[in-house]
Short mmCIF file of C-alpha atoms in Angstrom, two decimals:
data_model
loop_
_atom_site.label_atom_id
_atom_site.label_comp_id
_atom_site.label_asym_id
_atom_site.label_seq_id
_atom_site.Cartn_x
_atom_site.Cartn_y
_atom_site.Cartn_z
CA UNK A 1 162.69 -1.62 115.82
CA UNK A 2 164.80 0.18 113.27
CA UNK A 3 165.95 3.38 114.46
CA UNK A 4 165.30 4.68 110.86
CA UNK A 5 162.30 3.35 108.93
CA UNK A 6 161.94 4.23 105.30
CA UNK A 7 158.65 3.94 103.37
CA UNK A 8 157.77 2.52 100.74
CA UNK A 9 160.08 -0.44 100.57
CA UNK A 10 159.38 -0.89 96.90
CA UNK A 11 158.56 1.97 94.24
CA UNK A 12 157.54 1.35 90.67
CA UNK A 13 156.51 4.72 88.56
CA UNK A 14 155.71 5.63 85.25
CA UNK A 15 158.44 7.79 83.86
CA UNK A 16 157.76 11.78 84.21
CA UNK A 17 156.01 10.65 87.58
CA UNK A 18 156.62 12.57 90.72
CA UNK A 19 158.04 10.32 93.41
CA UNK A 20 158.31 10.70 97.22
CA UNK A 21 160.27 8.68 99.71
CA UNK A 22 159.72 9.36 103.28
CA UNK A 23 162.22 8.58 106.40
CA UNK A 24 161.37 8.79 109.93
CA UNK A 25 164.03 8.17 112.75
CA UNK A 26 163.55 7.87 116.32
CA UNK A 27 167.08 9.27 117.72
CA UNK A 28 168.56 12.69 118.19
CA UNK A 29 170.63 13.43 115.15
CA UNK A 30 173.23 16.01 113.84
CA UNK A 31 172.43 15.38 110.38
CA UNK A 32 170.51 13.15 107.99
CA UNK A 33 171.80 11.84 104.72
CA UNK A 34 170.23 10.75 101.53
CA UNK A 35 172.33 8.10 99.61
CA UNK A 36 171.62 6.44 96.29
CA UNK A 37 172.91 2.98 95.21
CA UNK A 38 172.91 2.09 91.63
CA UNK A 39 171.96 -1.25 90.17
CA UNK A 40 175.72 -1.73 89.85
CA UNK A 41 176.23 -1.46 93.68
CA UNK A 42 178.32 1.92 93.64
CA UNK A 43 176.92 4.41 96.56
CA UNK A 44 176.57 8.15 95.94
CA UNK A 45 175.62 10.59 98.48
CA UNK A 46 172.86 12.79 97.55
CA UNK A 47 172.14 14.87 100.11
CA UNK A 48 173.06 15.93 103.87
CA UNK A 49 171.05 18.11 105.67
CA UNK A 50 170.36 19.09 109.11
CA UNK A 51 167.04 21.70 108.53
CA UNK A 52 164.91 22.94 105.73
CA UNK A 53 165.48 21.88 102.38
CA UNK A 54 167.94 21.46 99.68
CA UNK A 55 167.69 20.87 96.08
CA UNK A 56 169.63 19.59 93.30
CA UNK A 57 168.36 19.17 89.85
CA UNK A 58 165.34 17.17 89.88
CA UNK A 59 165.96 16.03 93.36
CA UNK A 60 164.59 17.73 96.46
CA UNK A 61 165.15 16.65 100.13
CA UNK A 62 163.37 18.16 103.07
CA UNK A 63 163.59 17.42 106.88
CA UNK A 64 161.35 18.29 109.87
CA UNK A 65 163.81 17.94 113.01
CA UNK A 66 160.74 18.38 115.48
CA UNK A 67 158.72 15.50 113.54
CA UNK A 68 161.90 13.57 112.93
CA UNK A 69 161.01 13.21 109.47
CA UNK A 70 162.77 13.68 106.24
CA UNK A 71 161.46 13.23 102.49
CA UNK A 72 163.28 12.86 99.11
CA UNK A 73 161.22 14.26 95.92
CA UNK A 74 162.27 13.32 92.63
CA UNK A 75 160.60 15.44 89.92
CA UNK A 76 160.15 14.15 86.35
CA UNK A 77 161.31 10.71 87.18
CA UNK A 78 163.18 9.14 84.57
CA UNK A 79 164.36 5.42 84.16
CA UNK A 80 168.31 6.38 85.04
CA UNK A 81 166.60 7.24 88.48
CA UNK A 82 166.19 3.55 89.25
CA UNK A 83 168.13 2.74 92.13
CA UNK A 84 168.06 1.93 95.67
CA UNK A 85 167.53 5.12 97.82
CA UNK A 86 168.77 4.90 101.57
CA UNK A 87 168.07 7.43 104.52
CA UNK A 88 170.97 7.41 107.32
CA UNK A 89 171.18 9.61 110.07
CA UNK A 90 174.09 10.41 112.09
CA UNK A 91 173.84 11.02 116.05
CA UNK A 92 176.00 8.97 118.40
CA UNK A 93 176.22 6.61 115.83
CA UNK A 94 175.29 5.98 112.19
CA UNK A 95 172.08 4.51 111.67
CA UNK A 96 170.53 3.36 108.20
CA UNK A 97 167.40 2.76 106.82
CA UNK A 98 166.60 -0.36 105.09
CA UNK A 99 166.31 1.25 101.57
CA UNK A 100 163.80 2.15 99.22
CA UNK A 101 164.02 -0.04 95.61
CA UNK A 102 162.89 2.46 92.96
CA UNK A 103 162.06 1.48 89.43
CA UNK A 104 160.95 3.87 86.67
CA UNK A 105 159.27 2.29 83.61
CA UNK A 106 159.57 4.21 80.26
CA UNK B 1 190.84 10.45 89.15
CA UNK B 2 189.29 8.28 91.56
CA UNK B 3 188.36 9.68 94.96
CA UNK B 4 187.63 6.68 97.46
CA UNK B 5 189.40 3.30 95.85
CA UNK B 6 189.59 -0.09 97.24
CA UNK B 7 191.21 -3.24 96.50
CA UNK B 8 190.38 -5.94 95.87
CA UNK B 9 187.04 -5.39 93.84
CA UNK B 10 186.42 -9.37 94.59
CA UNK B 11 187.56 -11.68 97.27
CA UNK B 12 186.78 -15.31 97.39
CA UNK B 13 188.21 -17.23 99.89
CA UNK B 14 187.99 -20.14 102.43
CA UNK B 15 186.76 -20.49 105.99
CA UNK B 16 189.63 -19.81 108.57
CA UNK B 17 192.00 -17.41 106.12
CA UNK B 18 193.04 -14.14 106.90
CA UNK B 19 192.55 -11.49 104.41
CA UNK B 20 192.79 -7.67 103.86
CA UNK B 21 190.84 -5.02 102.14
CA UNK B 22 192.78 -1.93 101.20
CA UNK B 23 191.22 1.65 101.06
CA UNK B 24 192.66 4.95 99.89
CA UNK B 25 191.25 8.37 99.51
CA UNK B 26 192.92 11.25 97.59
CA UNK B 27 190.26 13.84 98.66
CA UNK B 28 192.47 15.31 101.85
CA UNK B 29 189.82 14.15 104.36
CA UNK B 30 190.39 13.61 107.90
CA UNK B 31 187.65 10.88 108.55
CA UNK B 32 187.22 7.48 107.06
CA UNK B 33 184.92 4.71 107.58
CA UNK B 34 184.34 1.03 106.97
CA UNK B 35 180.68 -0.07 106.24
CA UNK B 36 179.48 -3.81 105.87
CA UNK B 37 176.14 -4.30 103.56
CA UNK B 38 174.87 -7.86 104.21
CA UNK B 39 172.74 -10.22 101.81
CA UNK B 40 169.84 -8.04 102.45
CA UNK B 41 171.50 -4.80 101.30
CA UNK B 42 171.17 -3.64 104.77
CA UNK B 43 174.25 -1.09 105.67
CA UNK B 44 175.79 -0.87 108.91
CA UNK B 45 178.78 0.96 110.22
CA UNK B 46 181.94 -0.89 111.37
CA UNK B 47 184.45 1.63 112.34
CA UNK B 48 185.30 5.36 111.91
CA UNK B 49 188.68 6.78 112.08
CA UNK B 50 189.57 10.54 112.41
CA UNK B 51 193.20 11.08 111.47
CA UNK B 52 194.22 7.86 112.37
CA UNK B 53 192.66 7.53 115.66
CA UNK B 54 189.79 5.17 116.07
CA UNK B 55 186.01 6.89 116.82
CA UNK B 56 183.98 4.37 116.41
CA UNK B 57 183.92 0.69 116.67
CA UNK B 58 180.65 -0.64 116.73
CA UNK B 59 179.90 -4.30 117.67
CA UNK B 60 182.25 -6.02 115.36
CA UNK B 61 184.03 -9.24 116.26
CA UNK B 62 187.77 -8.41 117.32
CA UNK B 63 188.83 -10.54 114.13
CA UNK B 64 188.24 -7.45 112.25
CA UNK B 65 190.92 -4.74 112.62
CA UNK B 66 191.14 -1.47 111.01
CA UNK B 67 194.63 -0.04 110.52
CA UNK B 68 195.45 3.43 109.35
CA UNK B 69 199.01 4.04 108.20
CA UNK B 70 198.24 7.62 107.42
CA UNK B 71 195.13 9.53 107.06
CA UNK B 72 194.57 8.82 103.45
CA UNK B 73 194.53 5.00 104.14
CA UNK B 74 192.21 2.93 106.12
CA UNK B 75 192.91 -0.81 105.66
CA UNK B 76 190.60 -3.67 107.15
CA UNK B 77 192.03 -6.89 108.29
CA UNK B 78 190.04 -9.83 108.62
CA UNK B 79 191.42 -12.91 110.67
CA UNK B 80 189.94 -16.44 110.59
CA UNK B 81 187.21 -15.74 108.26
CA UNK B 82 183.75 -16.89 108.81
CA UNK B 83 180.65 -17.78 106.52
CA UNK B 84 178.80 -14.89 108.15
CA UNK B 85 181.59 -12.39 106.81
CA UNK B 86 180.19 -12.99 103.06
CA UNK B 87 179.12 -9.24 102.57
CA UNK B 88 180.20 -6.35 100.49
CA UNK B 89 182.49 -3.86 102.35
CA UNK B 90 182.37 -0.37 101.64
CA UNK B 91 184.79 2.26 102.42
CA UNK B 92 184.14 6.05 102.59
CA UNK B 93 185.74 9.50 103.79
CA UNK B 94 184.21 12.77 104.65
CA UNK B 95 185.92 15.95 105.72
CA UNK B 96 184.08 16.39 109.04
CA UNK B 97 183.84 13.91 111.74
CA UNK B 98 180.85 11.64 112.21
CA UNK B 99 177.99 12.46 110.18
CA UNK B 100 178.28 16.04 109.57
CA UNK B 101 180.09 15.80 106.38
CA UNK B 102 179.17 14.74 103.12
CA UNK B 103 180.39 11.03 102.57
CA UNK B 104 182.26 9.87 99.35
CA UNK B 105 181.93 5.90 99.10
CA UNK B 106 184.59 3.51 97.43
CA UNK B 107 183.16 1.02 94.67
CA UNK B 108 183.04 -1.65 97.54
CA UNK B 109 184.44 -4.82 97.82
CA UNK B 110 182.78 -8.04 97.52
CA UNK B 111 183.78 -10.87 100.01
CA UNK B 112 182.85 -14.33 99.53
CA UNK B 113 183.88 -17.00 102.09
CA UNK B 114 183.35 -20.61 101.00
#
C-alpha cells in the first residue's frame, strides 16, 4: 500500500467545471506538496503547505492534518489545466502519490 | 534564465555502459535532489544533498553515485547501466532542507538503455 493515495486516477471535465483532486497519506509529515506535470514532461511546484489553505489564481489547496488529507481544487477549469497532478509528502522521507491525470475538454 | 538545468535532455546508451547526467541550479539553494520517474510515471526520490553533504539515499543500487562539486551542482553517475535504469531522471532544488521548501525541477533527462 502506498503511503500516499490520490483520487481519482483519471479525470475528464468540461471547460468551466470545478475540479477536486484528493490526496490521503498515512505517515507523519512536515509538509505536503502539489505538483503539476505538463504533457511535455516538465514538473512545476504548485503549492507547499503544512496547514490550512493556500490560493494561487484559480487553484486552491487545502490540508487537514488531523485527517491526513489534502485537496486541490481548480475553479473555472480550462484546457490548459490538462496535466498530471501529483501529491507528495515530506516526512522522514519523501513519498509521492501516483498522480491524477486531468483532461479538460473545450 | 533557467533556474534548474540538466544535461543531456535525452540519453540513449547500451547496457553495461557508464554515463553521467549533470544538474546545475542558479537559485542559490542549499538543497538539491535526484528523482527517478519510471515508465508508469511514478516519481521516487533517489538522493538529497544539503550543502554538498548527502542527506537522503533511498534504496538505490550503488551503481548510482551522486557527486556535488559545489552547492550549485549535483551530478548523477551511473555505472554498468541496466535495462531497468531506463526512466526519466529529474533534478530539483529547494532553499530549505527536506520537503519544507518549494521545489524547483529541472526539465528531466530521458535515459534509454538498450
